[in-house]
Short mmCIF file of C-alpha atoms in Angstrom, two decimals:
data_model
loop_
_atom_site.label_atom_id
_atom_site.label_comp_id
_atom_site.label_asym_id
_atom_site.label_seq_id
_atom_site.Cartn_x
_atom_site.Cartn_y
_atom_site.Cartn_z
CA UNK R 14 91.23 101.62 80.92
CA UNK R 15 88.33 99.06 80.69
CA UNK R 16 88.67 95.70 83.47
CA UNK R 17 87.13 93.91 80.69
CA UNK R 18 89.99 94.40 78.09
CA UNK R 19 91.79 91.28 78.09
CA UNK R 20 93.66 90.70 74.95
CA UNK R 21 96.31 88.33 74.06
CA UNK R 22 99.19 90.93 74.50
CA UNK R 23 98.66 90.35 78.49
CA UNK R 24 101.43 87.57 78.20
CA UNK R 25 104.12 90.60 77.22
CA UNK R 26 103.60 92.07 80.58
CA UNK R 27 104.43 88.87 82.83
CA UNK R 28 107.06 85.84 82.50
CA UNK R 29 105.02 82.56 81.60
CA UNK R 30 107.61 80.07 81.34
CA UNK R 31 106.33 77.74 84.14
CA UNK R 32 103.57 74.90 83.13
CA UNK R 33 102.18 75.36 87.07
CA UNK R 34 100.81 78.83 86.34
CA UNK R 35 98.55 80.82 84.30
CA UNK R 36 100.43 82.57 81.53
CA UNK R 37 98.90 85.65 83.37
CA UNK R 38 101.28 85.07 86.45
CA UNK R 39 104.60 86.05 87.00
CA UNK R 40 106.40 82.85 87.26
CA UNK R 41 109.65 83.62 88.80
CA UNK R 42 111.08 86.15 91.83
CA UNK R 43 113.78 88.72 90.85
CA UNK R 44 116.75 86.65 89.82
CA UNK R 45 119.84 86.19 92.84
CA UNK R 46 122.26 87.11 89.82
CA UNK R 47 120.68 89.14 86.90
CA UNK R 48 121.47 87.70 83.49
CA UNK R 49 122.05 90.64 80.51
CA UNK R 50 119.66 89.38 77.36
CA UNK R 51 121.24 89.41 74.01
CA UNK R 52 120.10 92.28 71.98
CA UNK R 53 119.05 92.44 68.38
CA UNK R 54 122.01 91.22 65.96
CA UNK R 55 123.84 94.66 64.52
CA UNK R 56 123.63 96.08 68.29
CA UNK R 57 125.29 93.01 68.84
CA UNK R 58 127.77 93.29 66.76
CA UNK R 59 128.61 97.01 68.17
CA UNK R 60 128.64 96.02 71.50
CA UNK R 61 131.08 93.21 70.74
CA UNK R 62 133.24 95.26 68.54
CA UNK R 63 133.02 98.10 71.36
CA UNK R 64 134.31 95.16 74.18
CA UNK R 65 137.53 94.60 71.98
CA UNK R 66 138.28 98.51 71.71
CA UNK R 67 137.85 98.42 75.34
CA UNK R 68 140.32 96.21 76.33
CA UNK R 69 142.70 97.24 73.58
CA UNK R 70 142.99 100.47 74.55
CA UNK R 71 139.81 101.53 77.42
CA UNK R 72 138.12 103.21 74.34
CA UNK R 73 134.47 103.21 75.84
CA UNK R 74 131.68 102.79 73.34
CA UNK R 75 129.29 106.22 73.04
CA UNK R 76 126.71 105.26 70.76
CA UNK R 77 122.89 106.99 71.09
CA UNK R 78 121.78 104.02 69.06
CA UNK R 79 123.34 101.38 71.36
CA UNK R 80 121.94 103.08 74.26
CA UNK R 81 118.51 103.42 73.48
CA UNK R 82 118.18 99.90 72.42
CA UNK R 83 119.80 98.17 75.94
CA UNK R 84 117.58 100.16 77.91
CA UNK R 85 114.48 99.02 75.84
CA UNK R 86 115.34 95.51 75.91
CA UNK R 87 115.96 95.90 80.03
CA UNK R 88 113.14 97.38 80.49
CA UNK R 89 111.36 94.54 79.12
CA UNK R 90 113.39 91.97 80.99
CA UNK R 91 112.85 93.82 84.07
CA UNK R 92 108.80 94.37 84.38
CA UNK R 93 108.56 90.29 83.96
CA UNK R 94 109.84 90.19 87.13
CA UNK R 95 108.39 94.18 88.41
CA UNK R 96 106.74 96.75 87.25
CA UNK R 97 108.33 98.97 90.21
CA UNK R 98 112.20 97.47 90.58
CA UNK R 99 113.85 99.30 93.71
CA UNK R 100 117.18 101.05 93.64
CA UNK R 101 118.93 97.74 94.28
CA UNK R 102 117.45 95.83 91.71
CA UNK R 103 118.20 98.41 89.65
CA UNK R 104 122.13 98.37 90.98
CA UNK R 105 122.21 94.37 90.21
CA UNK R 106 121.01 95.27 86.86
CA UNK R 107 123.67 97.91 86.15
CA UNK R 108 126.50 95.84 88.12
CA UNK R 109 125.52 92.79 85.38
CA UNK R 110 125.70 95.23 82.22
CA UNK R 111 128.89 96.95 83.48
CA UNK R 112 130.51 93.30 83.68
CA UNK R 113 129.55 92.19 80.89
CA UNK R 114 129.97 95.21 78.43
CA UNK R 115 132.72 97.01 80.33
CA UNK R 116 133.25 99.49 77.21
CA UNK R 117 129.39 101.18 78.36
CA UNK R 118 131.06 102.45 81.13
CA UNK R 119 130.40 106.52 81.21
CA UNK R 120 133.43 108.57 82.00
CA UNK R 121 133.20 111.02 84.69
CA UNK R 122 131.29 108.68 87.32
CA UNK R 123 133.19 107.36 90.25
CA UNK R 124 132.32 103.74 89.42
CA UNK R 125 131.37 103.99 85.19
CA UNK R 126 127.22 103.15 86.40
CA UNK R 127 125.52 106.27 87.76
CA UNK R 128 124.06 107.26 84.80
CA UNK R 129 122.88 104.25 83.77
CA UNK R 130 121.21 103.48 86.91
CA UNK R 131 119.37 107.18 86.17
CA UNK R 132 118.78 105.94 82.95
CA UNK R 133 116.88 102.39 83.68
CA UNK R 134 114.36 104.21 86.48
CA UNK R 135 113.52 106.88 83.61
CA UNK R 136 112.81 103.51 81.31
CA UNK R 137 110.76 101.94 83.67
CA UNK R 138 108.82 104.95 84.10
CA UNK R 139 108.22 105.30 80.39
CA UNK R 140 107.58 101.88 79.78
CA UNK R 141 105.09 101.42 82.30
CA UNK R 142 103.41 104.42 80.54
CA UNK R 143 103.68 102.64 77.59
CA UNK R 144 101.93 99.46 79.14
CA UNK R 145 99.05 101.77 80.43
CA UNK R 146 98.64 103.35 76.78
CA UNK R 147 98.41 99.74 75.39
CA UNK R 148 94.61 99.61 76.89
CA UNK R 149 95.10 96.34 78.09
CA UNK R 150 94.39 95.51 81.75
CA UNK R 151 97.02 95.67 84.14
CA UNK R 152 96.04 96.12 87.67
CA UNK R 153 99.97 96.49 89.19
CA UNK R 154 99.71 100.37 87.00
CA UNK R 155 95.77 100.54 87.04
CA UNK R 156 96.21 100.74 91.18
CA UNK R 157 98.66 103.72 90.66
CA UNK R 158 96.61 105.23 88.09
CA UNK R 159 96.57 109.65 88.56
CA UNK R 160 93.33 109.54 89.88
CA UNK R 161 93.55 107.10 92.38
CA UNK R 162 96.67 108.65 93.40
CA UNK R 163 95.03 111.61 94.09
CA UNK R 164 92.51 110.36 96.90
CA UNK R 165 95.42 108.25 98.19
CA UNK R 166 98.25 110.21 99.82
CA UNK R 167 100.22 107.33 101.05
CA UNK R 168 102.47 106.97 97.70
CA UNK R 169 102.77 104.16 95.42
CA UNK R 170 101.02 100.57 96.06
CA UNK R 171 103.92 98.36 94.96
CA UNK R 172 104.83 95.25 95.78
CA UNK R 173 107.11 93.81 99.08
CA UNK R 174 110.17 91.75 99.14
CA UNK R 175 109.76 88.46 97.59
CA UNK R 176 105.60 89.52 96.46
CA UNK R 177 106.25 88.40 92.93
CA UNK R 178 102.10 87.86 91.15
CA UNK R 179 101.44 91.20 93.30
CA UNK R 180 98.55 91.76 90.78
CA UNK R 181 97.93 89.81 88.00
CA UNK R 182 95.26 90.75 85.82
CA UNK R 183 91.86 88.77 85.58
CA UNK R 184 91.94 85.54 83.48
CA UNK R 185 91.01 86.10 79.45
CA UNK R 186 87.72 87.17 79.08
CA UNK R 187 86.59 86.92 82.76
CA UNK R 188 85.41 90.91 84.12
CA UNK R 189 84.95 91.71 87.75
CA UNK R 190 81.30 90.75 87.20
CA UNK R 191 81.91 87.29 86.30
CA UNK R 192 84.55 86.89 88.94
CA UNK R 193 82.01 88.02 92.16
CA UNK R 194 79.52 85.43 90.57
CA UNK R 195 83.43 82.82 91.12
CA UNK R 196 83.36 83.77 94.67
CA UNK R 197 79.58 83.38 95.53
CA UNK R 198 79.75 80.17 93.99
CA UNK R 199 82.92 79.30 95.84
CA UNK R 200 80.60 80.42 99.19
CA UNK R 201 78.66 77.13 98.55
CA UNK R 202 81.70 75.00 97.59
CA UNK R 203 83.13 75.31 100.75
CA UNK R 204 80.45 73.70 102.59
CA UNK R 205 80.58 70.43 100.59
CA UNK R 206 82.36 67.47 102.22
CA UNK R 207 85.55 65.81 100.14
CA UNK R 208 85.55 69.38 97.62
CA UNK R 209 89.17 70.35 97.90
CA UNK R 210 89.92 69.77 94.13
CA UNK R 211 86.75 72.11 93.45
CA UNK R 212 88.00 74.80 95.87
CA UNK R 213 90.90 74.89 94.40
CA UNK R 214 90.27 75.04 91.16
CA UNK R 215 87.90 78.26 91.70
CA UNK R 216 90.65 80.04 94.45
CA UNK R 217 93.30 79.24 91.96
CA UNK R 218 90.57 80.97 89.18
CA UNK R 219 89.57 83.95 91.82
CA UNK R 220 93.00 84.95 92.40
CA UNK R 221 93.77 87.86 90.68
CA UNK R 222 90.23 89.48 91.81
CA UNK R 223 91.08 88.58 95.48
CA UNK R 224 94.76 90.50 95.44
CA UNK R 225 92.66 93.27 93.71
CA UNK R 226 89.93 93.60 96.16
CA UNK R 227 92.95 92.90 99.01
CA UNK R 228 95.42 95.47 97.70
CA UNK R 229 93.04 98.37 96.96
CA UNK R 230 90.61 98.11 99.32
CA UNK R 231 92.23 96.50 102.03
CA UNK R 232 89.53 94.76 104.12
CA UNK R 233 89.79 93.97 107.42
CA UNK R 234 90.76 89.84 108.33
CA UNK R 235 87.16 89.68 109.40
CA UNK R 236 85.64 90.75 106.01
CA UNK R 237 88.37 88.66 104.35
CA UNK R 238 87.19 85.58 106.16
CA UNK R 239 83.63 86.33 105.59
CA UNK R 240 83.63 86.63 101.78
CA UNK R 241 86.41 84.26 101.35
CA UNK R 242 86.60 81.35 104.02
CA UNK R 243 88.66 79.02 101.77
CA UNK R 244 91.52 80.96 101.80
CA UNK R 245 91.81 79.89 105.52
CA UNK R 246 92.18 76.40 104.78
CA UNK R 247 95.31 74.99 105.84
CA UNK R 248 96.10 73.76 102.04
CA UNK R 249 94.94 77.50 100.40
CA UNK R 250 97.04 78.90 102.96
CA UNK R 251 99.95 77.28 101.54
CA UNK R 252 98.27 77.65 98.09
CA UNK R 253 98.06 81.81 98.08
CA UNK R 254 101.35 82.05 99.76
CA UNK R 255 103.02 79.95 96.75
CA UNK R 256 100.71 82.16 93.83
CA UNK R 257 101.58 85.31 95.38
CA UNK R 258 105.84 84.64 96.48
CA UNK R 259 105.91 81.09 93.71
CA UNK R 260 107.72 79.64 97.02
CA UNK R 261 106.49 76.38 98.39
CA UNK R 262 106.23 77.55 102.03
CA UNK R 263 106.43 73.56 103.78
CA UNK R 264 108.72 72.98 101.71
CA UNK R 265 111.26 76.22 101.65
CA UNK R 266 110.67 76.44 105.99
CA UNK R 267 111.65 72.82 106.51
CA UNK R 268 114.55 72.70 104.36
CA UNK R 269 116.06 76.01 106.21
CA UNK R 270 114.84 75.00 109.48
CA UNK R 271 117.08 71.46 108.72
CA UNK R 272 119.87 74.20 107.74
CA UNK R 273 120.04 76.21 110.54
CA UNK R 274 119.59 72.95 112.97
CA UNK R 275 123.12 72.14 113.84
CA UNK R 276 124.31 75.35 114.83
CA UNK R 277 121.10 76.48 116.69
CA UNK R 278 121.37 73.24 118.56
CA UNK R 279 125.31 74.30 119.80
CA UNK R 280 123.98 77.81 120.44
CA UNK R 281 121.04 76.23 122.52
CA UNK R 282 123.66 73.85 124.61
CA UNK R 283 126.10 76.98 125.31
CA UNK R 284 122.63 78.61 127.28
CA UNK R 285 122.54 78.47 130.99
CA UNK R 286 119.96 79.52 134.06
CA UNK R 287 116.75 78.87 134.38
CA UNK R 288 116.67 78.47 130.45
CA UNK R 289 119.50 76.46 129.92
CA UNK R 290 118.01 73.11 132.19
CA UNK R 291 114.55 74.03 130.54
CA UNK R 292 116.52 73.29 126.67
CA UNK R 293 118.55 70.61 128.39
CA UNK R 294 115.81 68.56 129.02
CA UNK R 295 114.31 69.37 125.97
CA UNK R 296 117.79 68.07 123.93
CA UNK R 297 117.11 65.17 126.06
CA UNK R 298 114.20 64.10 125.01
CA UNK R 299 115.38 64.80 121.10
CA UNK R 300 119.09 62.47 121.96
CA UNK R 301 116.27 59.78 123.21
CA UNK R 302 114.09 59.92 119.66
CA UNK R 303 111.03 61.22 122.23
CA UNK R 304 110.97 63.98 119.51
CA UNK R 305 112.10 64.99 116.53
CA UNK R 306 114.35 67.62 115.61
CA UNK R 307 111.82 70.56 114.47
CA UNK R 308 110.09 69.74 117.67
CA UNK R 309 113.35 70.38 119.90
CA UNK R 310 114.54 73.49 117.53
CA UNK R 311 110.89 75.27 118.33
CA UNK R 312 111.04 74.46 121.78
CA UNK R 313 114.30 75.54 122.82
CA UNK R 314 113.98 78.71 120.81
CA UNK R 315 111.32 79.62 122.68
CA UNK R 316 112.98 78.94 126.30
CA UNK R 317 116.40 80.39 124.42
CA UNK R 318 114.10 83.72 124.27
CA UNK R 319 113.16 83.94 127.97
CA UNK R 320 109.33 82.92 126.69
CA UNK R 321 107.14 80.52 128.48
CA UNK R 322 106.07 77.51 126.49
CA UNK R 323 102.88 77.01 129.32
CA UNK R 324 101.39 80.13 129.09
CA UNK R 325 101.66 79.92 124.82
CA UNK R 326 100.84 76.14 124.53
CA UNK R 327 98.68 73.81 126.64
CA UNK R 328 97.81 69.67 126.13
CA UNK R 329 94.41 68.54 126.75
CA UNK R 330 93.93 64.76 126.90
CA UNK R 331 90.44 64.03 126.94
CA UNK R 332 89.32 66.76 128.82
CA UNK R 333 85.70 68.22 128.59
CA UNK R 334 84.53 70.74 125.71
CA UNK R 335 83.23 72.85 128.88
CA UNK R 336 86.92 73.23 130.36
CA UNK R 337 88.49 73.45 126.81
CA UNK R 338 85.69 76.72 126.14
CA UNK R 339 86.42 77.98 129.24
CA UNK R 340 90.05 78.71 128.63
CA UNK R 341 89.30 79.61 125.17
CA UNK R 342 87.63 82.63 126.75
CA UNK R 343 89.96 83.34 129.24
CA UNK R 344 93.33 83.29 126.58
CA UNK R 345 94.41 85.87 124.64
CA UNK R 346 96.69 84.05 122.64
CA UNK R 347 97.21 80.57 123.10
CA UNK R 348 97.60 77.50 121.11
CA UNK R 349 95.76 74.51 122.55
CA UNK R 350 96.74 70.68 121.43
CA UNK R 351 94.02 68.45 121.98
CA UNK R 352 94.59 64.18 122.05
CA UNK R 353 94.03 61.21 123.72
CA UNK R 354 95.56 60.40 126.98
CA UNK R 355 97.30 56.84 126.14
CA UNK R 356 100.20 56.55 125.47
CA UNK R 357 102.00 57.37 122.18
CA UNK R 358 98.70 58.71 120.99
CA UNK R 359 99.03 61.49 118.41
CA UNK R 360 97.33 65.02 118.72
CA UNK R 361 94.00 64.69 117.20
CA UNK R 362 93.54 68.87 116.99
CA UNK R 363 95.26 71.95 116.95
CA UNK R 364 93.37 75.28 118.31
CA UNK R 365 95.27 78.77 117.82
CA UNK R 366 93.30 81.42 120.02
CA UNK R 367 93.33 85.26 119.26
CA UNK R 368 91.91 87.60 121.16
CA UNK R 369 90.15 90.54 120.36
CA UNK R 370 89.07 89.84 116.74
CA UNK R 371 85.90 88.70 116.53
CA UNK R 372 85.22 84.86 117.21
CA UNK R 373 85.56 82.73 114.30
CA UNK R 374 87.16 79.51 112.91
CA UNK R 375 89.28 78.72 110.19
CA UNK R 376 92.01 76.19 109.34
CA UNK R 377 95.52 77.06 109.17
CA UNK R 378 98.73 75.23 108.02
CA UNK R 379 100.05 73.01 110.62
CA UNK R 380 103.42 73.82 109.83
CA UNK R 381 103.35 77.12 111.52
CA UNK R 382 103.06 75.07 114.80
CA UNK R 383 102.91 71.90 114.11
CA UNK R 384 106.88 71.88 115.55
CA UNK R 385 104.98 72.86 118.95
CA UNK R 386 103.68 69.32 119.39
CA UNK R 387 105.24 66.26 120.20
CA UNK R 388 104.77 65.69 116.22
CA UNK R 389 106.02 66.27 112.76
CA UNK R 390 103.73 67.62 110.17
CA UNK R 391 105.23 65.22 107.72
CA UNK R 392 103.97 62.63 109.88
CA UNK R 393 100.26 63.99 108.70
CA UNK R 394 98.89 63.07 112.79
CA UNK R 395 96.57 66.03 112.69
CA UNK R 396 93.98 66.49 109.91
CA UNK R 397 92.76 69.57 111.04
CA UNK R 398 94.18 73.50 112.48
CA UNK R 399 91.68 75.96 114.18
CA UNK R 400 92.01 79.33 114.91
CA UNK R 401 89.55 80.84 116.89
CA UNK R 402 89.59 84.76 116.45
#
């Protein structure tokens, strides 16, 4: 199958009803409640007439025809959303069909659906063969392909919960080639001040060649940051995270965070000990408006856990580089908040510090932290994360 063989019929292989992505991209996760498409008029007509016989009378509906042409039509349905559905998806998708067209239940099985769950994995099986005999590019099969297979013992490469644009293939008429000359580009980009729209114009362009090289070859997080330092960005972090899951990650961890608030907060007063005064003093400081409730949630989670917030997190208020570098080297992980000493002043910098990887920067999204500091990330204080590695 040739990379470079990008024709039109790429849009039958992924859902493009959003207007935020490319019509190459999977736009939605699997569905919390699978809906049954309608089917082609005269097997509509049989399945209806085959409903009435059913509740007349339980008559169940045994037609070849019928059958093939449901199981065509959800197999389509179902690769818009995964090329590999699991045995659950697979159950909602059976559970939806059963309810809706009770008379397809199969006699002989303890709940009317076993064969038909035997039935849609067979499907999906053909029709992905039927994708890969299309000789269009698809990189989800392509990476599954026999011969790959082969030198890979480790089974299928498919995607995880909630990966939905697991790989896409490469834009119209773009080839690997063309791509690699993206990313070098890109390599110069990045060192521009005030480029962001640039950057992500090109990472939102490099995409589906990035989840290739990252899925097959899978580099090392050095290599990664070396050939593709944007994607540590704080805003590309938040930017691959929504391409790959479509889920606005500040968004989706505030809203549940605001959720799960009130009854972490009566958990967190029912503690006592040494970690009970520790979050006592912290719900203090929140019933005062000292800070704000992400703040307090983070903080007494961790003392709630039996961790210690000192050795994890330190303030430095205009302290010297020299002292800040020292403890850099002596962490192994640590998150360092650096400010000004007066009063009220907001953190100016964040610094994450892992051992035992290299040593490198890169910006990362303040909201995996920024709940640390005596700050909310919708307050935009700090401009900037590090993460020394």
């Amino acid at each position: 199958m040739s990379s470079t063989s990008l024709a039109s019929q790429d849009t039958v292989l992924l859902s493009s009803s959003s207007d935020e992505s490319p019509a190459s991209y999977r736009s939605r996760p699997w569905p919390r409640q699978f809906d049954i498409p309608p089917f082609s008029f005269e097997i509509q007509l049989l399945l209806e007439a085959g409903n009435r016989a059913y509740n007349a009378n339980g008559t169940l509906l045994n037609n070849p025809k019928v059958t093939r042409s449901v199981l065509e039509k959800l197999a389509e349905i179902m690769f818009q959303y995964t090329a590999y559905p699991t045995g659950i998806q697979v159950m909602h998708v059976v559970e939806a069909l059963a309810e809706k067209y009770p008379c397809l239940k199969e006699p002989g099985s303890f709940n009317g659906m076993y064969g038909w769950q035997q039935r849609i994995k067979y499907k999906m099986a053909n029709y992905r063969a039927k994708v890969r005999g299309l000789q269009i590019a698809c990189p989800e099969l392509e990476v599954n392909s026999s011969r790959k297979m082969t030198s890979r013992p480790k089974g299928l490469k498919r995607p995880k919960k909630a990966e939905v644009n697991y790989l896409p293939p490469l834009p119209h008429g773009e080839t690997k080639e063309t791509m690699e000359e993206e990313r070098v580009v890109l390599l110069t980009e990045v060192k521009k001040t005030n480029n962001n729209k640039i950057i992500s114009e090109k990472m939102e362009k490099t995409f589906p060649y990035r989840r290739l090289e990252v899925v097959d070859q899978m580099p090392a997080v050095p290599d990664v940051m070396e050939r593709w330092p944007a994607l540590f960005y704080e805003s590309q972090v938040k930017e691959e995270f929504k391409r790959i899951t479509t889920i606005n990650l500040d968004r989706t961890f505030l809203t549940k965070m605001d959720f799960y608030t009130p009854k972490l907060l009566t958990v967190f007063k029912t503690k006592g000990g040494t970690s009970g005064t520790k979050i006592k003093s912290v719900l203090e400081s929140l019933n005062q408006q000292q800070i704000d409730s992400h703040d307090a949630v983070i903080r007494c989670l961790i003392h709630f856990l039996g961790e210690s917030t000192e050795e994890l997190i330190k303030d430095y208020q205009d302290f010297s580089k020299d002292v800040i570098e020292q403890d850099i080297k002596d962490g192994v992980i640590k998150i360092l908040v650096l400010g000004s000493a007066a009063e009220g002043a907001p953190p100016t910098d964040v610094i994450i510090v892992v051992d035992d990887c290299g040593s490198r920067d890169f910006q990362l999204p303040l909201i995996c932290f920024a709940a640390l500091m005596e700050t909310s990330c919708e307050k935009d204080y700090c401009r900037h994360g590090q993460v020394l590695l």
